[in-house]
Coordinates of C-alpha atoms in Angstrom, one line a residue:
X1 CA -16.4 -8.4 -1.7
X2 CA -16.3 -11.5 0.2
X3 CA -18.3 -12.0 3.3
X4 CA -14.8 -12.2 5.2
X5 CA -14.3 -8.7 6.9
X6 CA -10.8 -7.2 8.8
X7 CA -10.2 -5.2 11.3
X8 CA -8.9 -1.6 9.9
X9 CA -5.1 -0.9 10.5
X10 CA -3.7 2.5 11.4
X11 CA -1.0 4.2 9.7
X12 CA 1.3 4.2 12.1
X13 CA 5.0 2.5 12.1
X14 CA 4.3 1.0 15.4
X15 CA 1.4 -1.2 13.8
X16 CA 2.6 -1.4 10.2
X17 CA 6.3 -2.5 11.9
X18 CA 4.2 -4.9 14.0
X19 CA 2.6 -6.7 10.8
X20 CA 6.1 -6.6 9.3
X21 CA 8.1 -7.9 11.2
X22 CA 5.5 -10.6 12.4
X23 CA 5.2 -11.5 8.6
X24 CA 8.7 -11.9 7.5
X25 CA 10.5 -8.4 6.9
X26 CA 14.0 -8.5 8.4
X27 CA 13.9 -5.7 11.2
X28 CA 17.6 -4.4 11.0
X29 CA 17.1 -4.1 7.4
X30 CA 13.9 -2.0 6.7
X31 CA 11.4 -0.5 9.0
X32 CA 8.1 2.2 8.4
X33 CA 8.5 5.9 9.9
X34 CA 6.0 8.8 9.9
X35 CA 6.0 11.1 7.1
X36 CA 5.2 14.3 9.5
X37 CA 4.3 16.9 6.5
X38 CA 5.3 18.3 3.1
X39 CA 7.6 21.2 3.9
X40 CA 11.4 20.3 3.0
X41 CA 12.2 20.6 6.9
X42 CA 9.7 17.7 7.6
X43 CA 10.8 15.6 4.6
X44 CA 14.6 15.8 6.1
X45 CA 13.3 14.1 8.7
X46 CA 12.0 11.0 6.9
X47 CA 15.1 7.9 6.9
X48 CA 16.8 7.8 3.3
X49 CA 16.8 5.7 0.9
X50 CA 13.0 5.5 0.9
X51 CA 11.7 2.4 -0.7
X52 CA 8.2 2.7 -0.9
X53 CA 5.3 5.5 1.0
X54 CA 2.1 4.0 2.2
X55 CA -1.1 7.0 2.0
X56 CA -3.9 6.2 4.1
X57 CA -6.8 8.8 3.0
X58 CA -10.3 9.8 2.6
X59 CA -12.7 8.3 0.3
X60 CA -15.2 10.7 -1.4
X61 CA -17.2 11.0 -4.8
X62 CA -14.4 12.9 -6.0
X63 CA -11.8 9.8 -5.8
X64 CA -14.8 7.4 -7.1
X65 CA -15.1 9.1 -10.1
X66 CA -11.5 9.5 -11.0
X67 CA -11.0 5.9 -9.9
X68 CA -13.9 4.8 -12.4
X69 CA -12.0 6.6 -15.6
X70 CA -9.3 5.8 -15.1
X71 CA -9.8 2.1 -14.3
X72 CA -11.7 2.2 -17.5
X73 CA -8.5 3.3 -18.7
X74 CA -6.4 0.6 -17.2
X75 CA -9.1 -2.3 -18.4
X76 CA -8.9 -1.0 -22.5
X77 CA -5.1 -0.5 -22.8
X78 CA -3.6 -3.0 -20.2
X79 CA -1.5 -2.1 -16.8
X80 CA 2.5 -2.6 -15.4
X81 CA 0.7 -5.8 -13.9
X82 CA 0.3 -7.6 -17.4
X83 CA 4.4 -7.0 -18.1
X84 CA 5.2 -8.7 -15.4
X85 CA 7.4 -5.7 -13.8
X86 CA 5.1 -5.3 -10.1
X87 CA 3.1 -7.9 -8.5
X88 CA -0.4 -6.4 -7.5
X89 CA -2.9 -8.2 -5.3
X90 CA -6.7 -7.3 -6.3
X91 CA -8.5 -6.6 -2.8
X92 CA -12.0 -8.6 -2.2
X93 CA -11.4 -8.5 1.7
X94 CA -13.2 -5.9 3.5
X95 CA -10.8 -3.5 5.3
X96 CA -8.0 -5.5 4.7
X97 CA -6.1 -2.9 2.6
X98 CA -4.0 -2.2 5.2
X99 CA -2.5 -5.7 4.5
X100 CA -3.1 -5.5 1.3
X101 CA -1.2 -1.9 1.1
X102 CA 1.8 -3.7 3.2
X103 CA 2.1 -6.1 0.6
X104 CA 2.3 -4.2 -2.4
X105 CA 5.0 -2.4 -0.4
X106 CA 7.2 -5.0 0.9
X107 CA 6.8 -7.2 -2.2
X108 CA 7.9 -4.6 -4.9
X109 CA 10.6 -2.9 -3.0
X110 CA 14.0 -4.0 -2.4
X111 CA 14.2 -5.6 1.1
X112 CA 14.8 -8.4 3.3
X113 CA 12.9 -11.2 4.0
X114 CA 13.1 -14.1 6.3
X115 CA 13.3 -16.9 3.5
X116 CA 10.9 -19.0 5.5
X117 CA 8.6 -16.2 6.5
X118 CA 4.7 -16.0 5.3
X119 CA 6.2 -12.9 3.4
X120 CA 8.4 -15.3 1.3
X121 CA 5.8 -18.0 1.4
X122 CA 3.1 -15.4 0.1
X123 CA 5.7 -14.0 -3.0
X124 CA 6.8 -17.6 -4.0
X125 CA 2.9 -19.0 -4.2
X126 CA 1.8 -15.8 -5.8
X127 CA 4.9 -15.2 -8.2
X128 CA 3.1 -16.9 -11.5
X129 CA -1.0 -16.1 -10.2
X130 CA -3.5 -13.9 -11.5
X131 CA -4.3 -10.9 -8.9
X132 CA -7.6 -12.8 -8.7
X133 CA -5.5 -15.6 -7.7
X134 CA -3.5 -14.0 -5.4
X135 CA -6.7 -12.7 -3.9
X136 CA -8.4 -16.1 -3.8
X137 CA -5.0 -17.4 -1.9
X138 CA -5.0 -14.3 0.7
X139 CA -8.9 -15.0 1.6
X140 CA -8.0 -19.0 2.6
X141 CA -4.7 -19.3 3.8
X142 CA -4.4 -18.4 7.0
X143 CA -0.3 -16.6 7.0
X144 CA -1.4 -12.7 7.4
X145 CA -5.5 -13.1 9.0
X146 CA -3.7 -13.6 12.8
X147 CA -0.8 -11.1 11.7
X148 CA -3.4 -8.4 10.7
X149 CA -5.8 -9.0 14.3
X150 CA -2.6 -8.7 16.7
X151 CA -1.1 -5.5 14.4
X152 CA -4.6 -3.9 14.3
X153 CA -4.9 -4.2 18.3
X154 CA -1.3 -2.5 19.0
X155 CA -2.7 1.0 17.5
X156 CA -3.7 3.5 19.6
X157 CA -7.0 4.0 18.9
X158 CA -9.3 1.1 20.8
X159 CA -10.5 -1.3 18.2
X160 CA -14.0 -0.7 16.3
X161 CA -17.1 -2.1 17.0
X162 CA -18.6 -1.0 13.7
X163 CA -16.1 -1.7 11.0
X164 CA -16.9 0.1 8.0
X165 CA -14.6 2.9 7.2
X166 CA -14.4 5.3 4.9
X167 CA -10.4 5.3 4.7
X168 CA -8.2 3.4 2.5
X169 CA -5.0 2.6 2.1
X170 CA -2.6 2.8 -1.1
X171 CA 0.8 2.4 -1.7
X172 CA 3.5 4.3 -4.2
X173 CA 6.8 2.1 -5.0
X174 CA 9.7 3.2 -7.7
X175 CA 9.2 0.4 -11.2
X176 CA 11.5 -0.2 -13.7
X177 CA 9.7 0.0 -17.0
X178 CA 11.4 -0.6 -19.6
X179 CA 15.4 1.0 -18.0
X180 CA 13.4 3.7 -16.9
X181 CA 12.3 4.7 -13.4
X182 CA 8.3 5.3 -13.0
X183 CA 6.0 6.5 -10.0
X184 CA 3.7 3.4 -9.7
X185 CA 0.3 3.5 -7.8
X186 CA -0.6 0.1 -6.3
X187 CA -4.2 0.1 -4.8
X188 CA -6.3 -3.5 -4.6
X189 CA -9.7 -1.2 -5.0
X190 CA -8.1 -0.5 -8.6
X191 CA -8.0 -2.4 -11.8
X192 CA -4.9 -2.7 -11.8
X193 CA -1.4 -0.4 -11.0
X194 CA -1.6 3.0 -11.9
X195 CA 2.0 4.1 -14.1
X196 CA 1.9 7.6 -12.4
X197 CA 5.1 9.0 -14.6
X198 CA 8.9 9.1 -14.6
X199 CA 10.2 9.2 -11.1
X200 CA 13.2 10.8 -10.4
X201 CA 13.1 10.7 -6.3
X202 CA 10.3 8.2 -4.6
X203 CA 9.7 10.3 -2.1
X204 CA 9.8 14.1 -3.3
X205 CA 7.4 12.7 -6.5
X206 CA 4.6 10.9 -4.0
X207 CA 4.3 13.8 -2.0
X208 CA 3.8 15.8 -5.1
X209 CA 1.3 13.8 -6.5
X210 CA -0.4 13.3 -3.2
X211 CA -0.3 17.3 -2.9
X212 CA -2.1 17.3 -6.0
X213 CA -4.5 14.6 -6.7
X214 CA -5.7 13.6 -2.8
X215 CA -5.0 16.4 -0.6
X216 CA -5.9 19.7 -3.2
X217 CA -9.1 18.1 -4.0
X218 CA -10.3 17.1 -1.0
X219 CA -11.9 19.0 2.3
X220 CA -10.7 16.3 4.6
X221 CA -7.8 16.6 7.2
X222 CA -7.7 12.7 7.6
X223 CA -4.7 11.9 5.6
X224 CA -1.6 10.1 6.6
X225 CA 1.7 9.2 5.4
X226 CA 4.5 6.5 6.4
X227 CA 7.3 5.4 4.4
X228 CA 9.4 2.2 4.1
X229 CA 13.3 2.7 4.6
X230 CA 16.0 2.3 6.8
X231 CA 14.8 1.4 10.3
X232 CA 14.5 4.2 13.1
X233 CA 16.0 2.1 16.0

């Protein structure tokens, strides 16, 4: 990691709208809302089309040692990032994952940007880079480092005097690979994306997989969901 260390983000749409629409993301277009629970009722509530869920959860040996095989996995047969079909952003900021998770969200799903935005900037410099390189670019330029302070001061928690944290965020976006739809898991603590399947429904697959790989194998309560769709104005 490099010495440069972020304030955590909350997942919540009022902060994760904040960085958003500060960074470039059109607000009558797309907006993030609470993801309240797994029951069918709470789904219903969630704004359709969904176009990407951000999970903010718990780390634990558990994860680590999943995470290690199967970013063994990812390193001897090659991820979604080497064809070219999602842009992933390899994290080396500390706590910046909530950023980084916004990213990977607003950058691989279908949604408007302000052309002249750091948003736009960010996709058009990073288009043809290495995640390295995109991770390089995010540590010195200076488009999301104010955007992430202001949106990490609207939450409603009061800000941390000792940073370290033992939450992270991920993100889950629909990929095309190859004409079909797949369930794509982008985390910057990874080697690379992880192809999570055919998807058939964003939403209704996340929480299933989420069900089943984070929340049944964990003891913690400190999971959250948000997802990225139509805004709730």
């Amino acid at each position: 990691m490099t010495a440069s260390r972020w304030i955590p983000l909350e997942n919540n749409p009022e902060v994760l709208n904040s960085w958003a629409y500060k960074a470039g993301l059109v607000s009558s277009d797309s907006g993030f809302s609470d993801i309240y629970g797994f029951d069918d009722e709470l789904l219903g509530m969630v704004p359709r089309p969904v176009k990407a869920v951000l999970l903010l959860f718990p780390i634990s040996s558990a994860f680590e040692e999943r995470r290690k095989e199967e970013d063994q996995k990812i390193i001897d047969e090659g991820s979604l990032n080497d064809k070219g079909v999602v842009l992933w952003i390899k994290q080396t900021i500390s706590n910046a994952c909530g950023t980084i998770g916004l990213l990977h969200a607003l950058l691989n799903a279908d949604v408007s940007l302000d052309p002249d935005s750091p948003l736009a900037k960010f996709a058009k410099e990073c288009k043809d880079k290495t995640p390295e390189e995109r991770a390089k670019f995010l540590e010195t330029t200076p488009l999301f480092a104010s955007i992430h302070a202001e949106a990490a001061s609207t939450g409603q928690s009061v800000v941390p005097t000792d940073l370290d944290t033992d939450l992270h965020f991920c993100c889950f976006v629909e990929v095309s690979v190859d004409g079909t739809s797949h369930l794509v898991e982008l985390d910057g603590r990874r080697a690379g994306p992880v192809d999570r399947g055919v998807c058939e429904d964003l939403l209704i697959d996340t929480i299933k997989f989420v069900k089943d790989t984070y929340v049944a194998k964990s003891a913690s309560i400190h999971f959250s969901m948000t997802s990225l769709g139509p805004p709730e104005f």
